[in-house]
XYZ file of C-alpha atoms in Angstrom:
658
model
C 127.208 72.374 -50.127
C 129.663 72.845 -46.883
C 129.718 76.522 -45.590
C 132.755 77.918 -44.170
C 131.427 80.935 -42.219
C 134.814 81.986 -41.151
C 135.051 85.149 -39.293
C 131.403 86.408 -40.137
C 128.706 87.235 -37.172
C 125.036 86.254 -37.866
C 124.110 89.696 -38.511
C 126.247 89.223 -41.468
C 124.951 86.093 -42.180
C 121.153 87.060 -42.139
C 121.840 89.851 -44.014
C 123.011 87.813 -47.224
C 119.788 85.536 -46.489
C 117.733 88.679 -46.609
C 119.814 89.732 -49.883
C 119.886 86.449 -51.782
C 116.233 85.632 -50.631
C 114.482 88.482 -52.395
C 115.719 88.689 -56.456
C 114.180 85.133 -55.782
C 110.755 85.980 -54.435
C 110.610 89.049 -57.289
C 111.802 86.373 -60.188
C 109.117 83.692 -58.423
C 106.867 86.824 -58.898
C 107.535 87.309 -62.285
C 107.152 84.239 -63.783
C 103.178 84.129 -62.510
C 103.367 87.526 -63.988
C 104.766 86.377 -67.860
C 102.557 83.594 -67.718
C 99.727 85.953 -67.124
C 100.644 87.855 -70.406
C 101.801 91.004 -68.137
C 104.891 91.407 -68.379
C 106.636 91.009 -72.145
C 110.044 89.357 -71.347
C 111.975 88.108 -68.943
C 115.605 86.506 -68.660
C 116.304 84.040 -65.357
C 119.176 84.623 -62.704
C 116.925 81.959 -60.302
C 120.054 78.757 -59.270
C 122.517 82.563 -59.487
C 121.188 84.873 -57.202
C 124.433 83.934 -54.737
C 126.525 85.179 -57.584
C 125.348 89.405 -57.526
C 124.587 89.005 -53.952
C 127.668 88.201 -52.966
C 130.252 90.049 -55.066
C 127.600 93.645 -54.335
C 127.843 92.800 -50.954
C 131.723 92.884 -50.934
C 131.545 96.344 -52.688
C 131.029 99.342 -51.136
C 128.121 101.097 -52.551
C 130.197 104.087 -54.434
C 132.474 101.263 -55.883
C 130.951 100.638 -59.462
C 129.327 96.916 -60.024
C 128.708 95.955 -64.120
C 126.089 93.501 -64.160
C 124.337 91.524 -66.978
C 120.631 89.809 -67.510
C 120.338 88.035 -64.911
C 121.789 90.157 -61.944
C 118.652 91.494 -60.231
C 120.391 90.147 -56.676
C 123.125 93.519 -57.864
C 120.262 95.631 -57.844
C 118.374 94.735 -54.610
C 121.644 94.722 -53.203
C 122.013 98.161 -53.841
C 118.295 98.763 -52.651
C 116.824 100.465 -55.655
C 112.895 101.217 -55.120
C 111.180 98.216 -56.131
C 108.822 100.465 -58.103
C 111.240 101.426 -60.232
C 112.322 98.430 -60.859
C 109.105 97.029 -62.011
C 108.296 100.472 -64.067
C 111.689 99.442 -66.030
C 110.493 96.260 -67.329
C 106.758 97.351 -67.816
C 108.269 100.373 -69.642
C 106.762 103.167 -67.807
C 108.783 107.071 -67.622
C 109.795 105.889 -63.642
C 111.569 103.628 -64.885
C 115.218 104.217 -65.626
C 115.376 104.131 -69.731
C 112.096 106.213 -69.993
C 110.880 103.079 -72.360
C 113.438 103.170 -74.143
C 115.067 100.010 -73.254
C 114.646 97.179 -71.801
C 114.720 94.387 -68.876
C 118.469 94.739 -67.254
C 119.923 97.395 -70.357
C 119.971 100.608 -67.820
C 123.212 101.900 -65.590
C 122.168 104.394 -62.412
C 125.236 107.050 -61.555
C 122.620 107.598 -58.198
C 123.524 103.827 -57.590
C 126.929 103.154 -59.228
C 125.813 100.355 -61.206
C 126.441 100.395 -65.126
C 124.431 98.491 -67.285
C 124.578 96.500 -70.316
C 123.737 96.747 -73.844
C 122.877 92.854 -75.936
C 126.462 92.685 -77.299
C 127.771 92.280 -74.024
C 131.830 92.606 -74.526
C 131.788 96.491 -74.456
C 131.219 96.196 -70.578
C 134.302 94.713 -69.671
C 136.147 97.455 -71.525
C 134.110 100.447 -69.817
C 134.737 98.489 -66.541
C 139.193 99.042 -67.498
C 137.707 102.476 -68.110
C 136.394 103.028 -65.255
C 139.113 101.602 -62.654
C 141.615 104.150 -64.755
C 139.754 106.959 -63.743
C 139.725 104.749 -59.982
C 143.522 104.993 -60.608
C 144.077 108.485 -61.565
C 142.275 109.810 -58.587
C 144.145 107.740 -56.333
C 140.650 106.387 -55.270
C 141.609 102.859 -54.043
C 138.573 101.264 -55.590
C 137.640 98.005 -56.796
C 135.462 98.253 -59.641
C 133.076 94.805 -60.513
C 132.389 93.508 -64.321
C 129.853 90.404 -64.974
C 129.506 88.192 -67.841
C 129.055 84.862 -69.095
C 130.785 81.979 -70.161
C 129.350 82.445 -73.857
C 130.654 86.375 -74.179
C 133.871 85.016 -72.468
C 134.706 84.236 -76.572
C 134.198 87.183 -77.662
C 137.049 90.015 -78.860
C 135.999 92.320 -76.369
C 137.077 89.803 -73.724
C 140.686 88.863 -74.655
C 141.162 93.131 -75.191
C 139.968 93.997 -72.313
C 141.920 91.545 -69.879
C 145.140 92.057 -71.930
C 143.938 95.953 -70.571
C 143.600 95.608 -66.961
C 146.393 92.913 -67.213
C 148.810 95.875 -68.405
C 147.626 98.876 -66.590
C 147.206 97.080 -63.358
C 143.630 97.463 -62.793
C 142.127 96.696 -60.076
C 138.957 94.959 -61.961
C 136.836 92.148 -61.094
C 136.655 90.421 -63.977
C 133.047 88.183 -63.374
C 132.473 85.137 -65.533
C 129.170 83.617 -64.520
C 129.656 79.887 -66.192
C 125.920 78.902 -66.174
C 126.657 75.630 -68.446
C 124.896 76.697 -72.471
C 124.528 79.965 -74.268
C 121.130 80.205 -75.404
C 120.996 76.595 -76.174
C 124.903 75.708 -77.380
C 126.655 74.119 -74.345
C 129.780 74.787 -73.271
C 131.897 71.904 -74.808
C 130.488 73.536 -77.776
C 132.304 76.961 -76.428
C 135.245 76.450 -75.562
C 137.734 73.367 -75.291
C 139.707 74.576 -72.290
C 138.961 72.752 -68.937
C 138.555 76.060 -67.139
C 137.794 79.524 -67.736
C 139.911 80.439 -65.126
C 142.986 79.418 -67.186
C 142.682 81.937 -69.755
C 144.161 84.447 -66.906
C 147.083 82.754 -67.171
C 147.974 84.017 -70.971
C 147.116 87.494 -69.480
C 149.290 86.946 -66.184
C 146.188 87.517 -64.741
C 145.640 85.988 -61.172
C 142.250 84.114 -61.247
C 140.366 81.582 -59.444
C 137.286 78.678 -59.496
C 134.638 79.374 -57.191
C 131.751 77.571 -56.139
C 128.547 80.047 -57.587
C 126.046 78.786 -55.103
C 127.886 78.952 -52.569
C 126.660 82.665 -51.043
C 129.324 82.343 -48.134
C 132.363 81.253 -49.786
C 132.070 83.834 -52.681
C 131.750 86.120 -49.927
C 134.704 85.219 -48.017
C 136.416 85.298 -51.167
C 136.150 87.973 -52.482
C 136.171 90.135 -49.228
C 139.457 88.907 -49.013
C 140.759 89.223 -53.061
C 139.511 92.679 -52.339
C 142.022 93.754 -49.812
C 144.649 92.174 -51.401
C 143.712 94.297 -54.433
C 143.230 97.448 -52.985
C 146.988 96.927 -51.892
C 148.268 95.471 -54.554
C 146.020 96.986 -57.595
C 145.749 94.186 -60.170
C 142.569 92.759 -61.582
C 141.211 88.734 -60.846
C 139.379 86.790 -62.931
C 136.660 84.808 -61.178
C 135.076 81.573 -62.753
C 132.073 80.576 -60.876
C 130.646 78.034 -61.194
C 127.088 77.243 -61.735
C 124.172 76.387 -63.330
C 121.155 77.823 -65.188
C 117.539 77.078 -63.830
C 115.640 78.539 -66.500
C 115.669 79.575 -70.569
C 117.836 82.349 -71.612
C 114.848 84.304 -71.639
C 111.104 82.321 -70.799
C 109.961 82.304 -74.450
C 113.327 79.702 -74.694
C 112.731 77.076 -72.399
C 115.195 74.822 -70.867
C 114.262 71.379 -73.106
C 117.513 70.855 -74.592
C 118.729 70.361 -71.035
C 119.105 66.644 -70.172
C 116.807 66.427 -67.437
C 119.336 64.658 -65.165
C 121.464 68.127 -65.225
C 118.440 69.392 -64.017
C 117.852 67.666 -61.177
C 121.886 68.038 -60.406
C 121.602 71.509 -60.353
C 118.270 72.123 -58.056
C 120.025 69.603 -55.679
C 122.781 72.852 -55.026
C 120.215 75.374 -55.094
C 122.054 78.334 -53.990
C 118.927 80.611 -51.553
C 117.940 76.806 -50.446
C 120.169 75.204 -49.175
C 121.725 78.396 -47.470
C 119.316 78.312 -45.584
C 118.983 74.862 -44.454
C 122.487 75.720 -42.942
C 121.080 78.731 -41.572
C 118.355 77.413 -39.729
C 121.161 74.259 -38.268
C 123.299 76.318 -37.248
C 120.399 78.177 -34.776
C 121.390 81.023 -36.905
C 117.978 81.476 -38.341
C 114.823 80.188 -36.949
C 111.761 79.053 -39.082
C 109.366 81.585 -37.423
C 111.533 85.089 -38.442
C 112.221 83.234 -41.912
C 108.402 83.148 -42.211
C 108.142 86.769 -41.157
C 110.613 87.957 -43.831
C 108.827 85.875 -46.480
C 105.773 87.502 -45.664
C 107.743 91.269 -45.325
C 109.536 90.851 -48.808
C 106.264 89.593 -50.870
C 104.673 92.300 -48.924
C 107.188 94.936 -50.302
C 106.578 93.497 -53.528
C 103.626 93.339 -54.365
C 102.895 97.166 -52.997
C 105.690 97.987 -55.156
C 103.955 96.205 -58.060
C 101.113 98.232 -57.507
C 102.447 101.515 -57.406
C 104.173 100.903 -61.170
C 101.335 99.371 -62.249
C 99.797 102.745 -60.856
C 101.947 104.765 -63.640
C 100.126 105.939 -66.560
C 101.743 104.123 -69.879
C 103.740 106.568 -72.124
C 102.584 108.858 -74.532
C 104.741 109.420 -77.009
C 106.493 113.337 -77.814
C 108.303 113.644 -80.548
C 110.284 116.434 -79.086
C 111.177 114.911 -75.994
C 112.581 111.910 -77.728
C 114.847 114.121 -80.134
C 115.546 116.232 -77.036
C 117.395 113.427 -75.312
C 119.130 111.964 -78.573
C 122.483 114.697 -77.253
C 123.428 115.637 -73.551
C 122.493 119.254 -73.474
C 125.828 121.307 -74.033
C 126.052 125.044 -73.614
C 128.519 126.352 -76.141
C 131.548 128.764 -74.019
C 132.432 130.956 -76.629
C 136.608 131.353 -76.427
C 138.695 134.545 -78.508
C 141.921 134.890 -78.675
C 143.741 138.101 -78.812
C 146.959 136.655 -79.085
C 149.654 136.409 -81.418
C 149.217 134.389 -84.418
C 151.769 132.017 -85.945
C 151.742 130.693 -89.474
C 151.413 126.659 -88.901
C 150.759 123.558 -90.199
C 147.043 121.435 -90.128
C 149.308 118.906 -88.240
C 150.505 122.104 -84.903
C 147.200 122.922 -84.792
C 145.491 119.395 -83.996
C 148.984 119.141 -81.724
C 148.245 122.490 -80.225
C 144.598 122.282 -79.832
C 145.134 118.663 -77.539
C 147.878 120.198 -74.998
C 146.510 123.092 -74.660
C 142.842 120.920 -74.130
C 145.158 118.567 -71.616
C 146.504 121.880 -69.757
C 142.541 123.108 -69.531
C 140.709 119.637 -68.579
C 143.432 117.788 -65.366
C 140.397 115.293 -66.216
C 141.463 114.997 -69.855
C 142.955 111.335 -71.002
C 144.074 110.752 -74.627
C 144.761 107.057 -75.223
C 146.026 105.105 -78.694
C 148.680 103.097 -80.491
C 152.162 104.676 -79.754
C 151.031 108.268 -78.711
C 153.539 108.260 -75.805
C 157.440 108.576 -76.148
C 156.879 107.839 -80.059
C 154.186 110.726 -80.072
C 151.843 108.646 -82.405
C 152.096 107.605 -86.098
C 151.922 111.111 -86.946
C 153.942 112.328 -84.135
C 151.403 114.957 -83.281
C 152.028 114.028 -79.543
C 155.627 114.027 -79.167
C 157.003 115.814 -75.799
C 153.230 115.144 -73.914
C 154.828 112.380 -71.860
C 156.949 114.913 -70.741
C 154.269 117.123 -70.246
C 151.776 115.311 -68.831
C 152.995 111.803 -67.878
C 152.363 108.700 -69.028
C 149.505 108.402 -66.816
C 147.217 110.858 -68.727
C 149.006 109.941 -72.664
C 149.038 106.348 -72.403
C 150.347 103.305 -75.306
C 147.523 101.291 -75.748
C 147.523 97.680 -76.711
C 146.213 96.906 -80.482
C 142.534 96.508 -78.998
C 140.375 99.535 -80.591
C 137.428 98.126 -79.392
C 138.155 97.493 -75.763
C 139.950 101.300 -75.754
C 136.970 102.893 -77.360
C 134.944 101.273 -74.410
C 137.340 102.161 -71.157
C 136.989 105.973 -73.145
C 133.394 105.428 -71.639
C 134.442 104.218 -68.565
C 136.172 107.106 -68.376
C 133.483 109.100 -68.857
C 130.912 107.865 -66.766
C 133.740 107.893 -63.640
C 134.597 111.598 -63.484
C 136.997 112.293 -67.268
C 137.287 113.226 -70.091
C 138.896 110.714 -73.036
C 140.253 111.288 -76.024
C 141.320 107.996 -77.980
C 143.333 108.533 -81.473
C 142.866 105.423 -84.254
C 146.159 105.681 -85.962
C 144.460 105.389 -89.385
C 140.710 105.908 -89.684
C 140.394 102.905 -91.427
C 141.080 100.863 -88.071
C 138.196 102.251 -86.294
C 135.997 98.828 -87.953
C 137.742 97.086 -84.872
C 136.322 99.263 -82.498
C 132.479 99.982 -84.421
C 130.980 98.460 -81.940
C 131.222 100.712 -79.024
C 131.184 103.379 -81.146
C 127.501 103.125 -82.883
C 126.000 100.670 -79.704
C 127.409 102.446 -76.539
C 128.661 105.604 -77.085
C 126.247 106.681 -79.141
C 123.040 105.420 -77.466
C 123.783 106.162 -73.890
C 122.107 109.383 -73.072
C 119.490 108.477 -75.059
C 119.036 105.307 -73.337
C 119.877 106.281 -69.728
C 120.816 109.346 -69.561
C 124.405 109.093 -69.379
C 126.810 111.117 -71.247
C 129.865 109.593 -73.327
C 132.399 112.011 -72.809
C 134.658 111.102 -75.988
C 136.889 111.850 -78.968
C 137.518 109.811 -81.263
C 140.598 111.494 -83.680
C 140.357 110.032 -87.354
C 143.645 110.288 -89.578
C 141.832 109.706 -92.752
C 142.273 110.377 -96.726
C 143.756 109.161 -99.655
C 146.252 110.729 -101.825
C 149.272 109.260 -99.778
C 149.453 106.063 -101.779
C 148.724 104.407 -98.707
C 146.035 101.478 -100.090
C 142.618 100.225 -98.602
C 144.097 100.258 -95.628
C 144.664 103.321 -94.757
C 143.218 105.744 -97.446
C 139.301 105.659 -96.418
C 137.189 108.503 -95.932
C 134.543 107.041 -94.070
C 132.380 109.852 -92.278
C 129.302 107.894 -93.459
C 129.713 105.808 -91.178
C 128.785 107.875 -88.117
C 126.854 110.399 -89.687
C 123.683 108.254 -90.313
C 124.071 107.256 -86.337
C 122.249 109.319 -83.556
C 123.823 110.610 -80.971
C 127.535 111.366 -82.762
C 128.745 114.312 -83.471
C 130.790 114.335 -86.686
C 133.364 116.603 -87.052
C 136.037 117.533 -90.398
C 138.083 120.932 -90.859
C 139.585 121.822 -93.816
C 141.707 124.552 -92.256
C 144.816 124.678 -89.071
C 142.409 127.821 -87.120
C 139.409 125.475 -87.929
C 140.860 122.181 -86.874
C 141.962 124.171 -83.047
C 139.090 125.219 -82.406
C 136.567 122.373 -83.456
C 138.540 120.227 -81.273
C 138.673 122.321 -78.327
C 135.197 122.012 -78.678
C 134.455 118.526 -79.266
C 136.804 117.992 -76.279
C 134.665 120.665 -73.700
C 131.384 118.973 -75.493
C 130.411 116.611 -73.607
C 128.553 114.062 -76.052
C 130.472 111.656 -78.259
C 132.242 113.341 -81.592
C 133.909 111.771 -84.120
C 136.648 113.991 -85.259
C 138.028 113.532 -88.583
C 141.340 115.237 -89.610
C 143.339 114.413 -93.188
C 146.405 112.954 -93.523
C 146.977 114.535 -96.422
C 146.911 118.308 -95.226
C 148.551 117.588 -92.099
C 151.970 119.283 -93.156
C 150.369 120.743 -96.545
C 148.398 123.596 -95.222
C 149.708 126.323 -93.539
C 147.445 129.171 -92.042
C 147.908 132.036 -89.401
C 146.298 130.242 -85.708
C 146.231 131.928 -82.895
C 149.117 130.504 -80.577
C 146.248 130.809 -77.541
C 143.497 128.641 -76.724
C 139.636 129.118 -78.507
C 136.755 127.542 -79.901
C 134.631 127.399 -83.295
C 130.909 126.328 -82.497
C 130.243 123.057 -83.570
C 127.391 122.875 -86.171
C 128.061 125.985 -88.143
C 129.680 126.189 -91.720
C 132.480 128.515 -93.349
C 131.427 130.530 -96.425
C 135.214 130.856 -97.908
C 133.917 132.257 -101.101
C 130.449 134.758 -102.341
C 128.608 134.420 -105.395
C 125.561 133.997 -107.579
C 126.162 131.227 -109.725
C 126.375 128.284 -108.730
C 126.314 126.634 -104.432
C 129.723 124.307 -103.742
C 129.160 122.684 -100.637
C 132.976 120.897 -99.478
C 134.515 119.686 -96.363
C 137.696 118.060 -95.245
C 140.503 117.952 -98.523
C 137.583 118.815 -100.819
C 137.508 122.365 -99.635
C 141.049 122.562 -101.184
C 140.177 120.967 -104.585
C 137.374 123.121 -104.945
C 139.654 126.269 -104.323
C 141.944 125.042 -106.917
C 139.813 124.593 -109.293
C 137.848 128.372 -108.880
C 141.150 129.713 -109.119
C 141.721 127.979 -112.164
C 138.391 129.174 -113.553
C 138.305 132.822 -112.201
C 134.707 133.758 -113.993
C 133.195 130.886 -111.654
C 131.680 132.881 -109.320
C 130.720 130.464 -106.386
C 129.300 130.289 -103.101
C 131.721 127.625 -101.464
C 130.602 126.475 -97.959
C 132.842 124.503 -96.065
C 130.739 122.651 -93.627
C 133.732 121.685 -91.202
C 130.765 119.761 -88.945
C 128.905 116.692 -90.629
C 126.954 116.430 -87.156
C 125.431 118.638 -86.514
C 124.795 119.995 -90.241
C 124.299 123.776 -90.573
C 121.849 123.756 -93.278
C 121.028 126.519 -92.456
C 123.025 127.991 -94.710
C 123.070 125.274 -96.784
C 119.233 126.392 -97.807
C 120.293 130.247 -98.121
C 122.929 129.490 -100.468
C 121.214 127.496 -102.996
C 117.723 129.548 -103.177
C 120.289 132.297 -103.757
C 122.204 130.633 -106.443
C 119.643 127.679 -107.963
C 122.786 125.185 -108.543
C 123.810 123.389 -106.126
C 126.920 120.703 -105.962
C 128.359 118.683 -103.383
C 131.858 117.782 -103.590
C 133.147 114.866 -101.074
C 135.819 112.378 -101.172
C 134.168 109.613 -99.787
C 132.925 106.764 -102.935
C 129.420 107.916 -103.698
C 126.801 105.717 -103.161
C 125.546 105.900 -99.520
C 127.783 108.894 -98.710
C 126.763 112.152 -96.977
C 126.586 113.769 -100.375
C 123.239 111.811 -101.078
C 121.598 112.856 -97.654
C 122.523 116.197 -98.123
C 121.258 116.686 -101.779
C 117.955 114.810 -100.760
C 117.638 117.362 -98.085
C 118.342 120.345 -100.994
C 115.296 118.699 -103.131
C 112.922 118.612 -100.290
C 113.416 121.982 -98.788
C 114.721 124.173 -101.873
C 113.030 122.170 -105.489
C 111.249 125.388 -106.051
C 114.695 127.310 -106.301
C 116.954 125.030 -107.925
C 117.187 126.009 -111.855
C 118.919 122.602 -112.556
C 119.734 118.434 -110.966
C 121.559 118.492 -107.702
C 125.042 117.073 -108.280
C 127.396 114.496 -106.526
C 131.204 114.687 -107.200
C 132.415 111.627 -104.648
C 135.656 108.799 -105.463
C 134.488 105.767 -107.298
C 132.639 103.309 -105.738
C 135.396 100.914 -105.097
C 138.284 100.306 -102.259
C 141.460 102.431 -102.928
C 143.862 101.701 -105.039
C 147.433 101.705 -103.838
C 148.878 102.929 -106.989
C 149.433 106.231 -107.628
C 148.192 105.995 -111.516
C 144.790 103.770 -109.930
C 144.140 105.664 -106.771
C 144.183 109.223 -108.784
C 141.932 107.564 -111.199
C 139.551 106.657 -108.000
C 139.835 110.028 -105.823
C 136.859 112.689 -107.157
C 139.426 115.272 -107.737
C 139.552 114.712 -111.065
C 136.349 114.973 -112.259
C 134.744 117.715 -110.644
C 135.582 120.295 -113.303
C 133.508 118.668 -115.365
C 130.585 118.170 -113.562
C 130.511 121.638 -111.876
C 131.287 123.142 -115.917
C 128.145 121.295 -116.835
C 125.966 122.088 -114.211
C 126.383 126.019 -114.949
C 125.275 125.608 -119.301
C 122.425 125.070 -117.176
């Protein structure tokens, strides 16, 4: 291994040695402890330390770095107190996740480190969002994100590279090509000779770097950083290295040929760098011994501190309170004139006024800029707010949602428009595993609203007509809003944008241009989690939301003798159970009306809640009316048969006979 120091001083060379030695000594300690049963799981980065240390050393402390399992050197190079890292690995309260997640599945804003989730891919999109926020704020900063060669096969990898290229984002995409996935060698993972070649397809500058040579890494990345600051653009970096331990310690390395292990052992990044420093007189054996001694003492002392911490005592309230970031609702009333507008106009008005109110708000989606979106909701927004804040995206829902998380992490608010709610399936993972869990896991908000044009009745077929709220109402950490009227749509969307938690905001397409209402011209808010009682009566409680509210009104207008409480839920998560229970206790009968298919829908959960809380008040069975348990058909006759609308009246009249 040849080291070309270039302009690096002796002090810089020694600093790199200290930084690369520290994670190695911690790892050696961990391997002893895991054999003693004092550490439950460990993902070793032995043999790869030069990459984490080199990348982090090039970045300023104010620049974000997004590491993976084997990047202990990122955390130690940012000088995180070791006892906190050890507490994290032991599941102690002084760790970064309060025992809720393990190893390196965490982030810390204090040190500008954003940790991974096990699904790997979303990490890359987050980096795009962080870099975009820097760019919008005219901050000349670089973002570095790590991934392994295995994750380059995930769609998120390709989506994130494409976005970074199109938007010219200053992101270092760091691939640690360490030879294996878990046990699958690289020749069974990809067919190209080098992963760096993938950059060509995206028009991205790419480089292959010796991942075991700390000096080469530092010098090359320092040069690249300077170039990226002068001319913002992404770079793809393939670091050739090797994983000297198993995927995690329990996996072992029996699947690796011994000659390959021997070959890479000779390329050990710590031993070779130490040899170079001693041969050039930069490092003495005496100083090296002192350094080993002081680092081992620091490790032992901090391990003792972590051991002295008590085990976590479970507390229901603490767990539930941390699912969402606390949000103090600010009521904004409007005394302005009203205008009779459509549902779609109310959405557009909310977005426009929220963009004016929040200068850090960015809207992203397919065709939303000059074209104005599939439904023309953002028509004219580019002229008002510019293309930096109203951003057309490639067709890549997953990376765009992740980029929304990155914007949130770096001080912005994000709105992601799904062209149709059906398409959210390709962005499902970052919503339910990243946005939903981040605050619970490590206290990081996900200030992202995902707009969801949904619903049937327009003969749009199986891929443009779903109302899929139940995919999200059962996921802790998400809020789900589903208005039925223009007034509610505007006020609830305003609040959703203010709320720092992730919100799925459903907008029924059939209501867009068919429902009118007097709506204040100025800005106002409506609290989430409060249902609206549209009609009052003593005979039955009807619970509905979205288009079913209007269908229920049609039925009641057709049957004026029915005196019903009609509850428009408006918000599905959080759910206004107080209004529901009070009404059911009064009427004794209840019917829940949803457009979604029946099995597994939110009506089932509401029914169960009512049975548990109001059973003694019921005078008949809890009824659910929903669409058929099939995909949504295209032809009008078949769609009419599918939808719940034509079955509601019969079920309601049957219930009233009890």
